[in-house]
CSV table of C-alpha atoms in Angstrom, one decimal:
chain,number,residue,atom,x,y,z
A,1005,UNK,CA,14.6,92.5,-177.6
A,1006,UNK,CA,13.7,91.3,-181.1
A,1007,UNK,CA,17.3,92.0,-182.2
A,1008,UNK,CA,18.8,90.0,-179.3
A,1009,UNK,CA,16.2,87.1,-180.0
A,1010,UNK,CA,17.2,87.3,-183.7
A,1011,UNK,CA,20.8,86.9,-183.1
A,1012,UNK,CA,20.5,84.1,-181.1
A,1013,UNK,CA,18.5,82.5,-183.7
A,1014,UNK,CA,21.3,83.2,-186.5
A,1015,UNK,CA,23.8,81.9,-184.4
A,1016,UNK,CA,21.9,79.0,-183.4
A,1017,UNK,CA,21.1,78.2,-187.5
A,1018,UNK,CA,24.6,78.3,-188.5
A,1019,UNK,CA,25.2,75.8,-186.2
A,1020,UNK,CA,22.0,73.8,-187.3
A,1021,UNK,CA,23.5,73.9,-190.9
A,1022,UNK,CA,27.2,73.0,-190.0
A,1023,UNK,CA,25.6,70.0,-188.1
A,1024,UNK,CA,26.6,71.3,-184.7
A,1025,UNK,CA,22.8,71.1,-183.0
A,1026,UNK,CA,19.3,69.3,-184.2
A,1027,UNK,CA,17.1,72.0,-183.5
A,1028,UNK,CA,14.3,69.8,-184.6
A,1029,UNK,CA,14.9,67.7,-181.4
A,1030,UNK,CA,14.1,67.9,-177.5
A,1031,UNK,CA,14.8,70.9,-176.7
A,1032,UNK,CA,11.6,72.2,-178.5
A,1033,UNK,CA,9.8,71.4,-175.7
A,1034,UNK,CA,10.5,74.1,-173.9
A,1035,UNK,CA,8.8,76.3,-176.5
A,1036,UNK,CA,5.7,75.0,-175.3
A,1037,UNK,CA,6.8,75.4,-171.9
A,1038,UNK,CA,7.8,79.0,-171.6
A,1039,UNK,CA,4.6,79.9,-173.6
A,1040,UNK,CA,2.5,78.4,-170.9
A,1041,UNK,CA,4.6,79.3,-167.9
A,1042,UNK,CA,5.0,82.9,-169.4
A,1043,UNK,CA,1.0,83.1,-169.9
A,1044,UNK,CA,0.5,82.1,-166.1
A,1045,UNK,CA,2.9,84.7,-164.9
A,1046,UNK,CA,1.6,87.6,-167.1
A,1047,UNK,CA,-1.1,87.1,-165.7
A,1048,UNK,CA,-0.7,87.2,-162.0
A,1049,UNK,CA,2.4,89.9,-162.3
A,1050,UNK,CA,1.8,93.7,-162.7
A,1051,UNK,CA,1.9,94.5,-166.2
A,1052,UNK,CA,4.0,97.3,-165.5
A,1053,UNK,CA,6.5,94.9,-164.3
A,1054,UNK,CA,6.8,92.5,-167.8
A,1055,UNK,CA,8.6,94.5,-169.7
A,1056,UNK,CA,11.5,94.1,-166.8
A,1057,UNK,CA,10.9,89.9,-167.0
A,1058,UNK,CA,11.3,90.2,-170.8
A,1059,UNK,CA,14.5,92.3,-170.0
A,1060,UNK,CA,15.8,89.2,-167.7
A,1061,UNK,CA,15.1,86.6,-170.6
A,1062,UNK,CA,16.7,88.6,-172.9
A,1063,UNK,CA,19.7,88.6,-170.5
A,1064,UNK,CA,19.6,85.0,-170.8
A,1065,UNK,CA,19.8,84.6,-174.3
A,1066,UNK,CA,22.9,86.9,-174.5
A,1067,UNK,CA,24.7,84.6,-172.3
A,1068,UNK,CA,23.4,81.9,-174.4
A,1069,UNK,CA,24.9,83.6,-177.5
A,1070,UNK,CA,28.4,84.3,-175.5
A,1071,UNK,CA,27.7,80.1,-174.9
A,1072,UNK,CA,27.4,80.1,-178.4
A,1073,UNK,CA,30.3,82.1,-180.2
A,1074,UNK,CA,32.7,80.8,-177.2
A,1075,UNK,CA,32.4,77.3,-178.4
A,1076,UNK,CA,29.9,76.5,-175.4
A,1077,UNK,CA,27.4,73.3,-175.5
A,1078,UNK,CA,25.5,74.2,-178.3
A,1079,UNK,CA,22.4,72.5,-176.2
A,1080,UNK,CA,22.3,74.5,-173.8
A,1081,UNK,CA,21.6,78.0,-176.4
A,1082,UNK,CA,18.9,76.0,-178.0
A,1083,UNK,CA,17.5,75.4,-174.6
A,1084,UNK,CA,17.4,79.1,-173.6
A,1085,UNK,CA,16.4,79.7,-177.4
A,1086,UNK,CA,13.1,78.3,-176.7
A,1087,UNK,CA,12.6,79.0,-174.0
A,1088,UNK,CA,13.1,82.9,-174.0
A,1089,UNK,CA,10.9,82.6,-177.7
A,1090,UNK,CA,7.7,80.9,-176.2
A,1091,UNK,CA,8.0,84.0,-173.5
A,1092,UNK,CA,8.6,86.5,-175.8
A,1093,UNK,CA,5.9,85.5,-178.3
A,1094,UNK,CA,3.0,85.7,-175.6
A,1095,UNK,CA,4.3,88.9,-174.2
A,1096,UNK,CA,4.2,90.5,-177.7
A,1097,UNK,CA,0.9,88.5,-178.7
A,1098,UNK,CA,-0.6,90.0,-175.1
A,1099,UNK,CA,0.9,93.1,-175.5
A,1100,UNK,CA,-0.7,93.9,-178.8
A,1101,UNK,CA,-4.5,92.2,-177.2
A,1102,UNK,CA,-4.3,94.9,-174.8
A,1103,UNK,CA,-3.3,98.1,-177.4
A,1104,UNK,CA,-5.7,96.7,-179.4
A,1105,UNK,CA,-9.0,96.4,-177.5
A,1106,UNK,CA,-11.7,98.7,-178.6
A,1107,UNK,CA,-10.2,99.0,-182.2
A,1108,UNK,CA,-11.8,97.3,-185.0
A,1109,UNK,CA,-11.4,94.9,-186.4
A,1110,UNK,CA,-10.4,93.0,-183.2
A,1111,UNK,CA,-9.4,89.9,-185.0
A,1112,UNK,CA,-6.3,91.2,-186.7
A,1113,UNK,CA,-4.9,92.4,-183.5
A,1114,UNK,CA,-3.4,89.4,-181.2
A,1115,UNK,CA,-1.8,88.4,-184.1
A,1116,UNK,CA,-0.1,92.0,-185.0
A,1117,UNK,CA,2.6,91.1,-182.0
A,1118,UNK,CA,3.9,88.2,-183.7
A,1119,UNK,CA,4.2,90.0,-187.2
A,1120,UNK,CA,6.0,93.0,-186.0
A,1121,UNK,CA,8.6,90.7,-184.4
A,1122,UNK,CA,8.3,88.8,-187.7
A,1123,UNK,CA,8.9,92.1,-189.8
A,1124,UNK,CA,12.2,93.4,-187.4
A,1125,UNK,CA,13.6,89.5,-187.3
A,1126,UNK,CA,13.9,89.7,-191.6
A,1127,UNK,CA,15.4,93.3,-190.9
A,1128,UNK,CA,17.6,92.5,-188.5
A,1129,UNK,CA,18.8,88.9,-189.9
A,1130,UNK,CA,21.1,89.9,-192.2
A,1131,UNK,CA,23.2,92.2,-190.2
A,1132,UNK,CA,23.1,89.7,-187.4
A,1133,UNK,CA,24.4,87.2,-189.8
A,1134,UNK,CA,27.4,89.3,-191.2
A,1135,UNK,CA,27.9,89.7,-187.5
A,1136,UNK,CA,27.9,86.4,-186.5
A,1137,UNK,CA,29.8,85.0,-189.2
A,1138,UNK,CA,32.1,88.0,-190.1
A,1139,UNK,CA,32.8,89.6,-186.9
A,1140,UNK,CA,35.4,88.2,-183.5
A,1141,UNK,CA,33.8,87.3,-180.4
A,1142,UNK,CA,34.7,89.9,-179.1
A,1143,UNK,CA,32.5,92.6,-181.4
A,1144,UNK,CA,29.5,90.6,-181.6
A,1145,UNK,CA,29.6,90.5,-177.8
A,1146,UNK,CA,30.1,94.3,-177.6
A,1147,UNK,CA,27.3,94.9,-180.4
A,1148,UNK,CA,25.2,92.7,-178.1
A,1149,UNK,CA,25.3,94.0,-174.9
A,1150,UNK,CA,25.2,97.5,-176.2
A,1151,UNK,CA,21.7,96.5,-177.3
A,1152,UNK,CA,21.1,94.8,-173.8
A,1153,UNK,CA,22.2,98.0,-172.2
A,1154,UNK,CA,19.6,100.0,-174.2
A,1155,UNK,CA,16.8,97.2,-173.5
A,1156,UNK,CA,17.2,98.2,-169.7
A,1157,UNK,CA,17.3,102.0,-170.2
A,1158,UNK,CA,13.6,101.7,-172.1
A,1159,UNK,CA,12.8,99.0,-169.2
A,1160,UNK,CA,13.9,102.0,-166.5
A,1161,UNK,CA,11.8,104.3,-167.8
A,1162,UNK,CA,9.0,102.7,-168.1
A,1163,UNK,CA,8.8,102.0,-164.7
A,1164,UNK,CA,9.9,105.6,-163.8
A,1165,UNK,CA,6.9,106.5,-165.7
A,1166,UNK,CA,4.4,103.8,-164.5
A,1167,UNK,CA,5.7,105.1,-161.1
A,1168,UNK,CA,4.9,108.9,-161.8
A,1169,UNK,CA,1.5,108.3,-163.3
A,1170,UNK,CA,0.7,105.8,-160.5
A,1171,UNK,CA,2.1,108.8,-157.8
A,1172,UNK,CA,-0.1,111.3,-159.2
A,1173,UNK,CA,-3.4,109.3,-159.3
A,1174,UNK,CA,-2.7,109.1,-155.3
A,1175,UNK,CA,-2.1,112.3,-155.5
A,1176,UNK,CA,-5.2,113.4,-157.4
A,1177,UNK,CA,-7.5,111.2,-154.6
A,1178,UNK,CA,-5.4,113.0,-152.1
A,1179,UNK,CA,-5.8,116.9,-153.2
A,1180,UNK,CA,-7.6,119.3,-154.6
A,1181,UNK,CA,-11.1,119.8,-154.6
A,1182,UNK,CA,-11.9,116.6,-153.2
A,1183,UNK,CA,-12.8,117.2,-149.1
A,1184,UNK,CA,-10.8,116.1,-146.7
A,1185,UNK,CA,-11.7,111.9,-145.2
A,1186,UNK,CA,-13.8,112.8,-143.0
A,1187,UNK,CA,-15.0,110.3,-139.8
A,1188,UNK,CA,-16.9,107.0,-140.4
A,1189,UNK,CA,-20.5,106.9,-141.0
A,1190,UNK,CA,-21.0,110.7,-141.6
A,1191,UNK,CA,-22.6,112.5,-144.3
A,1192,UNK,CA,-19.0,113.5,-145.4
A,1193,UNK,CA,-18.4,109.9,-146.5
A,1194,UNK,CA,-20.8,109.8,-149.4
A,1195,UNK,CA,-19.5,113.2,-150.6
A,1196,UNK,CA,-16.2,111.9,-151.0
A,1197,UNK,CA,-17.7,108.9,-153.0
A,1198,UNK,CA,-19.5,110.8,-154.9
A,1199,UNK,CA,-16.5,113.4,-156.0
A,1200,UNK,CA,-14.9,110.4,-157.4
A,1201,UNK,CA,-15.2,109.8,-161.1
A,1202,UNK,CA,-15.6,105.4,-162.3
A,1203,UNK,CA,-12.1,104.9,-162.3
A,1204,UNK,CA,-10.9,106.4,-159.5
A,1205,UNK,CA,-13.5,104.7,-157.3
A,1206,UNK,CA,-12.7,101.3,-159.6
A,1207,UNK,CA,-9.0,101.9,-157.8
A,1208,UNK,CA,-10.0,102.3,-155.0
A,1209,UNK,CA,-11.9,99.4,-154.9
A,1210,UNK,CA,-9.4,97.1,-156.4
A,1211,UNK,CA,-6.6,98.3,-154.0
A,1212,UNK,CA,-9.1,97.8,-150.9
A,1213,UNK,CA,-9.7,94.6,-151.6
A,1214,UNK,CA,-6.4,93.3,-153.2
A,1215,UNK,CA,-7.6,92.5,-156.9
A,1216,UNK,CA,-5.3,91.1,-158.9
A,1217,UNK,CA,-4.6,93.3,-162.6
A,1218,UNK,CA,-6.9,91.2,-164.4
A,1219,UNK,CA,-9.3,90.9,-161.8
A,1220,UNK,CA,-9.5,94.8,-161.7
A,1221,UNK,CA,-10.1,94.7,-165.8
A,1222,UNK,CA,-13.1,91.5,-165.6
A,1223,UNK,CA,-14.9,94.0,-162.5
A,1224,UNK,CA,-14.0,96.8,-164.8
A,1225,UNK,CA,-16.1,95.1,-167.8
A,1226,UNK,CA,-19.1,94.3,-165.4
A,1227,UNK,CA,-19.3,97.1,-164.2
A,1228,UNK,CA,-19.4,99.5,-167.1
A,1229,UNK,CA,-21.0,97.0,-170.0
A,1230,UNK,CA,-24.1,96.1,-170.4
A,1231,UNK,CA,-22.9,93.0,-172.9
A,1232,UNK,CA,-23.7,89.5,-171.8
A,1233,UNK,CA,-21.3,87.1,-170.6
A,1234,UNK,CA,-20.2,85.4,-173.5
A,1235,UNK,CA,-19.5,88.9,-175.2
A,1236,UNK,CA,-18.2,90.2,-171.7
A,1237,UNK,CA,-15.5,86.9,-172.7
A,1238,UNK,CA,-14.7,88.2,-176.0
A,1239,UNK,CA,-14.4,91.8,-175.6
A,1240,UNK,CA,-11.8,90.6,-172.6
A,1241,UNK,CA,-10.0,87.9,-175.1
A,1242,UNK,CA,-10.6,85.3,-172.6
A,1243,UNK,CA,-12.8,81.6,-172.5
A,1244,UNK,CA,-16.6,81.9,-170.7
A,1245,UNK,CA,-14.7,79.8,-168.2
A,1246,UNK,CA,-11.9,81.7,-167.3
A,1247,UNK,CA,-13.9,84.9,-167.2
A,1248,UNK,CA,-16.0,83.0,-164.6
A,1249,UNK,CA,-13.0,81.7,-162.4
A,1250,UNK,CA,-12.1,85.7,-162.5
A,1251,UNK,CA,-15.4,86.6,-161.1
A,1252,UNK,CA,-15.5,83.7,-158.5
A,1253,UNK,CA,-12.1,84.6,-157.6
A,1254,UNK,CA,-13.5,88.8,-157.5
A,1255,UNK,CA,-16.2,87.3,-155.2
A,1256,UNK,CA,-13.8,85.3,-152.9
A,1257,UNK,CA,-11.5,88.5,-152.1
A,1258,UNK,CA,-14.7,90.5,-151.7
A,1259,UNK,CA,-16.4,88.4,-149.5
A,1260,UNK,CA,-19.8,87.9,-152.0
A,1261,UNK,CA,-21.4,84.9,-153.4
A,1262,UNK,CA,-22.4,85.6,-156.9
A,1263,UNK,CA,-22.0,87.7,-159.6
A,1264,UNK,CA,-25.1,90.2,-158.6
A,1265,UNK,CA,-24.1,90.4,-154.9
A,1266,UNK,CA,-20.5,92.0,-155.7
A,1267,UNK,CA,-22.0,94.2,-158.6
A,1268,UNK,CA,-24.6,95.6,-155.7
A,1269,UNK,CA,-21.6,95.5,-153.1
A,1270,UNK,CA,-19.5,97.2,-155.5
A,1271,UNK,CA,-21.7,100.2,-156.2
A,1272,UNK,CA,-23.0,100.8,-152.7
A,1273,UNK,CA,-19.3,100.7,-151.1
A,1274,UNK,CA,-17.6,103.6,-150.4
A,1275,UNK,CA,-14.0,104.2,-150.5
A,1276,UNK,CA,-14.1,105.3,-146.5
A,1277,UNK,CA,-16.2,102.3,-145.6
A,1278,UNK,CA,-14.2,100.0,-143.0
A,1279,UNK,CA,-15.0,96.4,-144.6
């Protein structure tokens, strides 16, 4: 994606410098934009699914450079330009928060994203430059969507994988040594709770009650730290406030009124339990 995102950004200089396009003016406004947009949807989507929305924008930007080479409005790239950077900035800056949690020191890692796209831009800029410069339309087009081709390949498996992992957790809860679901409200019912280790029963309860992704990771936190809420906030990378909005939210889908009322909900229920 960086490569594709780099390109565009060659092309889009060239034509800066030969006085085609001010990419000082308006159009940087959607930089801001897309990072705030892209933030919203990351999180409400699955975040098995935003590699596939980072595939789409990089689609985007390869029409964008077609635009671009083809003698298109030079506007319109820049347009897409920042608007497919402010998205791909947050996606790497989130993706790096999340790889990162639990390492030390936790500083240095929301900010790792945006130097390893920093690193492969430099590596790739010359090369995109000889490219955009030196080569017809018709190669850099090829080069491009040979690179878009292999974007969607990664993207595929991903998801194949996300979907075999997410098959056999079913299929553990389904099989083995774990009994049979047995009848409500008999003794068999807090067997099968019991046989289920804190993250299975954590699934459970998040599919029950429809938690969002981040919802399952703030009830994750409360359920398994013993930190207080302003470190529960930082260990998550998130404001006091929006950690509370998350629990009141939690609370909301569960049916609870406070904080202590779904922690004793959530450890008396029982994956059998009818709510």
């Amino acid at each position: 994606m960086t490569c594709i995102f780099s390109t565009l950004n060659v092309t889009l200089t060239s034509m800066h410098a030969a006085g085609q396009v001010d990419l000082g003016s308006w159009p940087r406004l959607f930089l801001a934009a897309s990072a705030l947009a892209t933030g919203f949807v990351l999180d409400k989507l699955s975040r098995r699914y935003a590699p596939a929305a980072l595939a789409l924008v990089s689609t985007l930007s390869c029409f964008a450079i077609f635009s671009a080479i083809g003698g298109g409005p030079a506007i319109v790239s820049a347009m897409v330009f920042y608007l497919g950077s402010g998205a791909f900035v947050v996606f790497f800056t989130a993706a790096f928060i999340i790889a990162g949690r639990g390492c030390a020191p936790a500083g240095l890692w929301p900010s790792m994203g945006r130097v390893v796209n920093n690193v492969v831009s430099l590596a790739v800029a010359v090369p995109a430059l000889v490219l955009v410069t030196q080569a017809n339309g018709l190669a850099t087009s090829a080069v491009v969507l040979v690179v878009l081709a292999a974007i969607y390949v990664l993207v595929f498996l991903g998801l194949e994988r996300g979907s075999a992992a997410t098959e056999g957790s079913a299929a553990d809860l389904g099989s083995g040594s774990a009994p049979a679901p047995a009848p409500l409200d008999t003794p068999a019912d807090s067997q099968t709770s019991a046989s289920l280790d804190p993250a299975q029963k954590l699934s459970a309860f998040v599919e029950a009650f429809g938690l969002t992704d981040r919802e399952a990771e703030v009830l994750g936190a409360l359920t398994t730290s013993d930190a207080n809420m302003q470190e529960l906030a930082q260990e998550l990378y998130i404001s006091r406030s929006a950690l509370y909005r998350h629990i009141s939210s939690i609370c909301k889908r569960v049916g609870v009124e406070n904080r202590q009322a779904l922690l004793l909900r959530y450890f008396a229920w029982e994956p059998d339990a009818r709510d």
